[in-house]
Structure formats: C-alpha cells, structure tokens
Amino acid sequence: MKKSPKFSGTICPAITPFNSKNSVDFAAMEKHYQMLTEAKINGILVMGTIGEFATLSIKERLAIIKQAHQFTDLPLIVNVSTTVVDDMIRLADASYDAGYPAVMALPHYYLSQTTNQLYEYYKYLDSRFLGDWFVYNFPARTGCDVDAKLVAKLMLDCPRFIGIKDTIDCASHTRSIVLASQSIRKDFSVFAGFDEYFIPNLLNGGAGVLSGLNNVVPDLFASVMKAFNENDFHQIQLLQKEISRLSNIYNIGDDFVTTIKTAVAEKHGYLKANSRNYGGALNAKQIDEVKQLFKL
C-alpha cells in the first residue's frame, strides 16, 4: 500500500502576536489561528522564524505550546530550535505530550556545522525526540546547509524524520531533495520555504509550501491546492502570477516579520503590528505601500 506524507499542501508559519506590553497576545493568536483554519489551509507551524521564536523565552514557548493547539483543529508542527539542546528536548517533550504530531529543528546554528557535524547532531536529536520531526534548513541564517545527500542519509537512519522545510532561494536545491527522498520513502514531506516556489515544488513532486504570505492571504494558497488537485493549470498560472506579485511584500520595510504583521493588522484587524525585532515599524508611506499591494 502506497504511503502518503503526514503533512502536505500549504502550511502557515504563524506570526506570534504581541500586545502593547510586549507580552504574547493569546486572544489575538486565537483569532489568527481561527482565520487560518477557516481559510482551509493544511497546517500551521508554531513559533517559526516569522513566529519570532528567537525572541521568546523558554517559559513563553512552553506557554504557547500549551495554548496554541486549543485554537485550531489543523495539524500543527512546533519549531523547537534553540542553541541549547536540553531546552530543545524540553520543548519537544512538551509538544508531544500536548498532542502535537511533529516538531521542527534548525541545524545547530551560530557555529557553522560541517556535513558530518550536522549528521551527528540530528542523529542525537532523533535519539531524544519521542515522535516525528522535521529539519528546518535555512542556510542564510545558520551558515550551513542540509543538502539532498544528507537528507537521504538521515532518512535511512532516522525513520521518524518525516520532512524538511527548505528555506533557500534556489528551486533546484529543493528539487534535488525531492528527488533524493522519493527514492527512499514516498511518505516524506519536502516543503519549499519561499512563497513563489510553492507551485514549482508541487510540480516537482514536493509536498507544498511553508511560507509567510499564508499569514495574510491563506485563501490564495488554499486555492492553489484546490486548482492543483483539479488539474486546473490555467488557474494555477493565474495564482502563480498573484503570488509573485504579492511577494513584493518582502521589499517593504527593514524587517519582513513586522511587515507581515502590518499586512495582517491592516487586512484582518484583530492584532497590532508589534514585533520584538528592532527598527522594523513601518512609516506611513510604507503602510500605504502594503495597503496598495493587498488592494485594501
């Protein structure tokens, strides 16, 4: 019997709302998760890069793990990345105990790792994680790369390694991982990390996308999956053009997380564009650019 990936389609790396006191705004988070659920996307990544995991304390991250799964019935993945492995295990244990089906882990960042070091690191995590897990490959942030050859080796040695988010501005890199993984396990999920690579990744046999614009226009990305499943390639062409146009959001402002939050605030209205990243607040001209981009 042919196995299917446990995760596929379009997954949102959800923003983490903050209130005026710079605390996690759980009321706004619930509304955001409800909006994503109603858009009929395929899942949510909790505390990814856009979720500002690097600015959250372990206490805050544990509180989010406790709360977030109550806000939606969508499949959820928890990013447990940090430079302290024991903290990662603590976050992963809390996630599995709360019923999350999988966690995600970046390479051991700051100290750029060789391929052998990455292999040993992920093998160790596999021995400590109690459930399924993803690699989060983001070379621009970590200084090292989980390539197709390493993915294949980990797949053979770690059966609970079920997928990867490949956040690299190179479609052929993601395609290489797709092809390498398909020769080993058909139930492995390869997600592109850039919005505009969603459709190319699907066409190459990948699982889908895990990307920021889902926070603002999740219905657009859900429409891609519908059109793809219906073999409506005329509609797919139109949707690709719209995703490409909206990807200009990443050219507005100094901090793309704050810009995404601003777009959500302007379009949906249930949160403030507060971020813990410094110097990212948009000026009036930039806010107007966001409004024009999304035709608000």
Short mmCIF file of C-alpha atoms in Angstrom, two decimals:
data_model
loop_
_atom_site.label_atom_id
_atom_site.label_comp_id
_atom_site.label_asym_id
_atom_site.label_seq_id
_atom_site.Cartn_x
_atom_site.Cartn_y
_atom_site.Cartn_z
CA MET A 1 0.00 0.00 0.00
CA LYS A 2 1.37 3.40 -1.01
CA LYS A 3 2.06 5.67 1.94
CA SER A 4 1.20 9.36 1.80
CA PRO A 5 3.05 12.15 3.63
CA LYS A 6 1.61 13.05 7.02
CA PHE A 7 1.95 16.72 6.07
CA SER A 8 1.33 18.24 2.64
CA GLY A 9 -0.19 21.28 0.98
CA THR A 10 0.13 24.81 2.28
CA ILE A 11 1.29 25.38 5.85
CA CYS A 12 1.44 28.75 7.58
CA PRO A 13 4.41 29.72 9.75
CA ALA A 14 2.13 31.69 12.03
CA ILE A 15 3.04 35.06 13.46
CA THR A 16 3.16 35.42 17.24
CA PRO A 17 1.06 38.46 18.23
CA PHE A 18 2.32 40.75 20.99
CA ASN A 19 0.28 43.28 22.95
CA SER A 20 1.25 46.83 23.88
CA LYS A 21 3.17 45.49 26.89
CA ASN A 22 5.27 43.26 24.61
CA SER A 23 3.67 40.09 26.01
CA VAL A 24 2.24 37.28 23.91
CA ASP A 25 -1.32 38.20 22.92
CA PHE A 26 -3.15 34.88 23.16
CA ALA A 27 -6.53 36.41 22.30
CA ALA A 28 -5.14 37.72 19.00
CA MET A 29 -3.35 34.41 18.42
CA GLU A 30 -6.63 32.54 18.75
CA LYS A 31 -8.29 34.84 16.21
CA HIS A 32 -5.37 34.40 13.82
CA TYR A 33 -5.46 30.62 14.07
CA GLN A 34 -9.22 30.68 13.54
CA MET A 35 -8.78 32.79 10.40
CA LEU A 36 -6.19 30.34 9.07
CA THR A 37 -8.46 27.41 9.88
CA GLU A 38 -11.42 28.96 8.09
CA ALA A 39 -9.26 29.52 5.00
CA LYS A 40 -8.82 25.73 4.80
CA ILE A 41 -5.06 25.62 4.59
CA ASN A 42 -3.35 22.37 5.54
CA GLY A 43 -1.50 23.16 8.75
CA ILE A 44 0.36 25.65 10.95
CA LEU A 45 3.97 25.93 12.07
CA VAL A 46 4.08 27.28 15.62
CA MET A 47 6.94 29.63 16.52
CA GLY A 48 8.88 29.57 13.28
CA THR A 49 11.05 32.43 12.07
CA ILE A 50 8.04 34.66 11.42
CA GLY A 51 6.73 33.46 14.78
CA GLU A 52 9.79 35.15 16.34
CA PHE A 53 10.91 32.05 18.24
CA ALA A 54 14.37 33.57 18.75
CA THR A 55 12.89 36.36 20.88
CA LEU A 56 10.78 34.10 23.08
CA SER A 57 11.85 32.77 26.46
CA ILE A 58 11.52 29.06 27.21
CA LYS A 59 8.69 29.92 29.61
CA GLU A 60 6.85 31.79 26.85
CA ARG A 61 7.43 28.99 24.36
CA LEU A 62 6.05 26.41 26.78
CA ALA A 63 3.00 28.62 27.35
CA ILE A 64 2.41 28.87 23.60
CA ILE A 65 2.74 25.08 23.24
CA LYS A 66 0.13 24.70 25.98
CA GLN A 67 -2.30 27.11 24.31
CA ALA A 68 -1.89 27.01 20.52
CA HIS A 69 -3.32 23.56 19.84
CA GLN A 70 -6.57 24.64 21.51
CA PHE A 71 -7.14 27.31 18.85
CA THR A 72 -7.45 25.07 15.77
CA ASP A 73 -8.02 21.54 14.58
CA LEU A 74 -5.42 21.93 11.83
CA PRO A 75 -2.27 19.77 12.03
CA LEU A 76 0.44 21.66 13.92
CA ILE A 77 4.23 21.50 13.89
CA VAL A 78 6.23 23.12 16.70
CA ASN A 79 9.60 24.69 15.97
CA VAL A 80 11.74 23.75 18.99
CA SER A 81 15.01 25.23 17.70
CA THR A 82 17.49 26.85 20.05
CA THR A 83 21.22 26.57 20.69
CA VAL A 84 20.67 24.66 23.94
CA VAL A 85 19.84 21.05 23.10
CA ASP A 86 18.38 20.24 26.53
CA ASP A 87 15.93 23.13 26.04
CA MET A 88 15.01 21.71 22.64
CA ILE A 89 14.24 18.35 24.21
CA ARG A 90 12.16 20.04 26.89
CA LEU A 91 10.15 21.90 24.25
CA ALA A 92 9.78 18.75 22.13
CA ASP A 93 8.62 16.67 25.10
CA ALA A 94 6.03 19.31 25.96
CA SER A 95 4.84 19.34 22.34
CA TYR A 96 4.48 15.57 22.06
CA ASP A 97 2.79 15.40 25.48
CA ALA A 98 0.25 18.03 24.35
CA GLY A 99 -0.57 16.01 21.24
CA TYR A 100 1.34 17.88 18.55
CA PRO A 101 2.14 15.42 15.75
CA ALA A 102 5.64 16.72 14.96
CA VAL A 103 8.39 19.17 15.86
CA MET A 104 10.93 21.01 13.71
CA ALA A 105 14.60 21.75 14.37
CA LEU A 106 17.14 24.04 12.76
CA PRO A 107 20.77 22.99 12.48
CA HIS A 108 22.91 23.90 15.49
CA TYR A 109 23.32 27.50 14.42
CA TYR A 110 25.89 30.21 15.24
CA LEU A 111 28.81 27.78 14.88
CA SER A 112 28.64 26.77 11.22
CA GLN A 113 28.50 22.98 11.04
CA THR A 114 30.11 20.54 8.63
CA THR A 115 28.02 17.83 7.00
CA ASN A 116 29.37 15.25 9.45
CA GLN A 117 28.55 17.50 12.41
CA LEU A 118 25.01 18.02 11.12
CA TYR A 119 24.55 14.28 10.73
CA GLU A 120 25.72 13.56 14.28
CA TYR A 121 23.58 16.41 15.65
CA TYR A 122 20.39 15.22 14.00
CA LYS A 123 21.12 11.59 14.89
CA TYR A 124 21.37 12.65 18.52
CA LEU A 125 18.12 14.63 18.32
CA ASP A 126 16.44 11.59 16.78
CA SER A 127 17.52 9.52 19.76
CA ARG A 128 15.94 12.05 22.14
CA PHE A 129 12.81 13.09 20.26
CA LEU A 130 9.82 10.93 21.18
CA GLY A 131 7.92 11.46 17.94
CA ASP A 132 8.11 12.64 14.33
CA TRP A 133 10.33 15.56 13.40
CA PHE A 134 11.31 17.90 10.57
CA VAL A 135 14.57 19.56 9.62
CA TYR A 136 14.36 23.33 9.15
CA ASN A 137 17.01 24.16 6.56
CA PHE A 138 17.77 27.90 6.43
CA PRO A 139 21.39 28.36 5.31
CA ALA A 140 21.16 32.16 5.23
CA ARG A 141 20.55 32.11 8.99
CA THR A 142 22.56 29.08 10.12
CA GLY A 143 25.64 29.22 7.89
CA CYS A 144 25.33 25.56 6.94
CA ASP A 145 23.23 23.51 4.54
CA VAL A 146 21.22 20.31 4.87
CA ASP A 147 21.52 19.13 1.27
CA ALA A 148 19.95 16.24 -0.62
CA LYS A 149 22.75 13.80 0.21
CA LEU A 150 22.50 14.47 3.93
CA VAL A 151 18.69 14.29 3.84
CA ALA A 152 18.90 10.87 2.19
CA LYS A 153 21.37 9.61 4.81
CA LEU A 154 19.21 10.84 7.67
CA MET A 155 16.10 9.30 6.11
CA LEU A 156 17.76 5.89 6.01
CA ASP A 157 18.93 6.09 9.63
CA CYS A 158 16.04 8.02 11.24
CA PRO A 159 12.56 6.66 10.39
CA ARG A 160 10.84 9.38 12.45
CA PHE A 161 12.48 12.06 10.29
CA ILE A 162 9.42 12.82 8.16
CA GLY A 163 10.19 16.03 6.31
CA ILE A 164 12.11 19.21 5.70
CA LYS A 165 11.37 22.89 5.23
CA ASP A 166 13.92 24.02 2.65
CA THR A 167 14.20 27.79 3.00
CA ILE A 168 16.70 28.58 0.30
CA ASP A 169 16.23 30.85 -2.69
CA CYS A 170 17.07 28.13 -5.19
CA ALA A 171 14.34 25.90 -6.62
CA SER A 172 16.85 23.33 -7.84
CA HIS A 173 18.11 22.79 -4.27
CA THR A 174 14.61 21.86 -3.12
CA ARG A 175 14.03 19.78 -6.25
CA SER A 176 17.20 17.79 -5.54
CA ILE A 177 15.89 16.94 -2.06
CA VAL A 178 12.53 15.90 -3.52
CA LEU A 179 14.15 13.52 -6.00
CA ALA A 180 16.56 12.07 -3.43
CA SER A 181 13.81 11.50 -0.86
CA GLN A 182 11.35 9.89 -3.27
CA SER A 183 13.79 7.08 -3.99
CA ILE A 184 13.80 6.19 -0.27
CA ARG A 185 10.34 6.94 1.16
CA LYS A 186 7.21 8.20 -0.56
CA ASP A 187 5.78 9.49 2.73
CA PHE A 188 8.48 12.13 3.21
CA SER A 189 7.42 15.81 3.02
CA VAL A 190 9.59 18.38 1.24
CA PHE A 191 8.28 21.91 1.71
CA ALA A 192 9.59 24.96 -0.11
CA GLY A 193 10.21 27.90 2.20
CA PHE A 194 9.54 30.70 -0.31
CA ASP A 195 6.00 31.60 -1.37
CA GLU A 196 6.79 31.77 -5.08
CA TYR A 197 8.29 28.25 -5.09
CA PHE A 198 5.02 26.66 -3.94
CA ILE A 199 3.78 25.67 -7.39
CA PRO A 200 7.20 24.71 -8.80
CA ASN A 201 7.70 22.46 -5.78
CA LEU A 202 4.33 20.78 -6.31
CA LEU A 203 5.13 20.23 -9.98
CA ASN A 204 8.45 18.66 -9.00
CA GLY A 205 6.69 16.23 -6.67
CA GLY A 206 7.24 18.13 -3.42
CA ALA A 207 4.73 18.34 -0.59
CA GLY A 208 3.94 22.03 -0.86
CA VAL A 209 4.99 25.25 0.85
CA LEU A 210 5.58 26.60 4.33
CA SER A 211 5.71 30.35 3.79
CA GLY A 212 4.93 33.75 5.23
CA LEU A 213 2.23 35.12 2.94
CA ASN A 214 -0.09 32.43 4.28
CA ASN A 215 -0.49 34.72 7.29
CA VAL A 216 -2.08 37.40 5.12
CA VAL A 217 -3.80 35.59 2.24
CA PRO A 218 -4.21 31.93 3.26
CA ASP A 219 -7.22 31.59 0.96
CA LEU A 220 -4.96 32.29 -2.04
CA PHE A 221 -2.67 29.42 -1.09
CA ALA A 222 -5.60 27.12 -0.36
CA SER A 223 -6.84 27.93 -3.87
CA VAL A 224 -3.53 26.73 -5.29
CA MET A 225 -4.03 23.31 -3.72
CA LYS A 226 -7.59 23.13 -5.00
CA ALA A 227 -6.54 24.04 -8.54
CA PHE A 228 -3.59 21.64 -8.43
CA ASN A 229 -5.75 18.75 -7.26
CA GLU A 230 -8.25 19.52 -10.03
CA ASN A 231 -5.50 19.79 -12.69
CA ASP A 232 -6.69 23.33 -13.46
CA PHE A 233 -3.44 24.62 -14.91
CA HIS A 234 -4.95 27.81 -16.28
CA GLN A 235 -5.97 28.76 -12.75
CA ILE A 236 -2.57 27.67 -11.42
CA GLN A 237 -0.89 30.05 -13.86
CA LEU A 238 -3.04 32.95 -12.64
CA LEU A 239 -2.40 32.09 -8.99
CA GLN A 240 1.36 31.90 -9.56
CA LYS A 241 1.31 35.41 -11.01
CA GLU A 242 -0.60 36.68 -7.97
CA ILE A 243 1.78 35.03 -5.52
CA SER A 244 4.72 36.53 -7.42
CA ARG A 245 3.13 39.98 -7.27
CA LEU A 246 2.40 39.74 -3.55
CA SER A 247 5.94 38.54 -2.85
CA ASN A 248 6.94 42.19 -3.21
CA ILE A 249 5.88 42.49 0.42
CA TYR A 250 9.39 41.37 1.34
CA ASN A 251 10.77 44.54 -0.26
CA ILE A 252 8.83 46.84 2.08
CA GLY A 253 10.46 47.96 5.32
CA ASP A 254 13.52 46.75 7.20
CA ASP A 255 12.04 43.72 8.95
CA PHE A 256 9.85 41.33 6.99
CA VAL A 257 8.25 39.95 10.18
CA THR A 258 6.93 43.38 11.15
CA THR A 259 5.82 43.97 7.56
CA ILE A 260 3.86 40.70 7.53
CA LYS A 261 2.29 41.63 10.85
CA THR A 262 1.38 45.05 9.48
CA ALA A 263 -0.33 43.44 6.49
CA VAL A 264 -2.30 41.13 8.81
CA ALA A 265 -3.28 44.07 11.00
CA GLU A 266 -4.41 46.17 8.04
CA LYS A 267 -6.30 43.35 6.30
CA HIS A 268 -7.80 41.46 9.24
CA GLY A 269 -7.78 43.96 12.11
CA TYR A 270 -7.53 41.69 15.15
CA LEU A 271 -3.93 42.40 16.17
CA LYS A 272 -1.33 45.13 16.41
CA ALA A 273 1.81 45.04 14.28
CA ASN A 274 4.01 44.75 17.37
CA SER A 275 7.26 42.84 16.96
CA ARG A 276 10.25 42.21 19.19
CA ASN A 277 12.55 42.80 16.23
CA TYR A 278 14.13 46.24 16.40
CA GLY A 279 13.69 49.03 13.87
CA GLY A 280 11.01 47.34 11.82
CA ALA A 281 7.98 49.57 12.37
CA LEU A 282 6.67 50.86 9.06
CA ASN A 283 6.20 54.55 8.37
CA ALA A 284 3.04 55.97 6.81
CA LYS A 285 4.39 55.68 3.27
CA GLN A 286 5.33 52.05 3.78
CA ILE A 287 1.96 51.20 5.32
CA ASP A 288 0.34 52.75 2.27
CA GLU A 289 2.51 50.52 0.06
CA VAL A 290 1.25 47.48 1.98
CA LYS A 291 -2.35 48.62 1.53
CA GLN A 292 -1.84 49.13 -2.20
CA LEU A 293 -0.18 45.74 -2.59
CA PHE A 294 -3.12 43.95 -1.00
CA LYS A 295 -5.69 46.32 -2.51
CA LEU A 296 -7.02 47.42 0.89
#
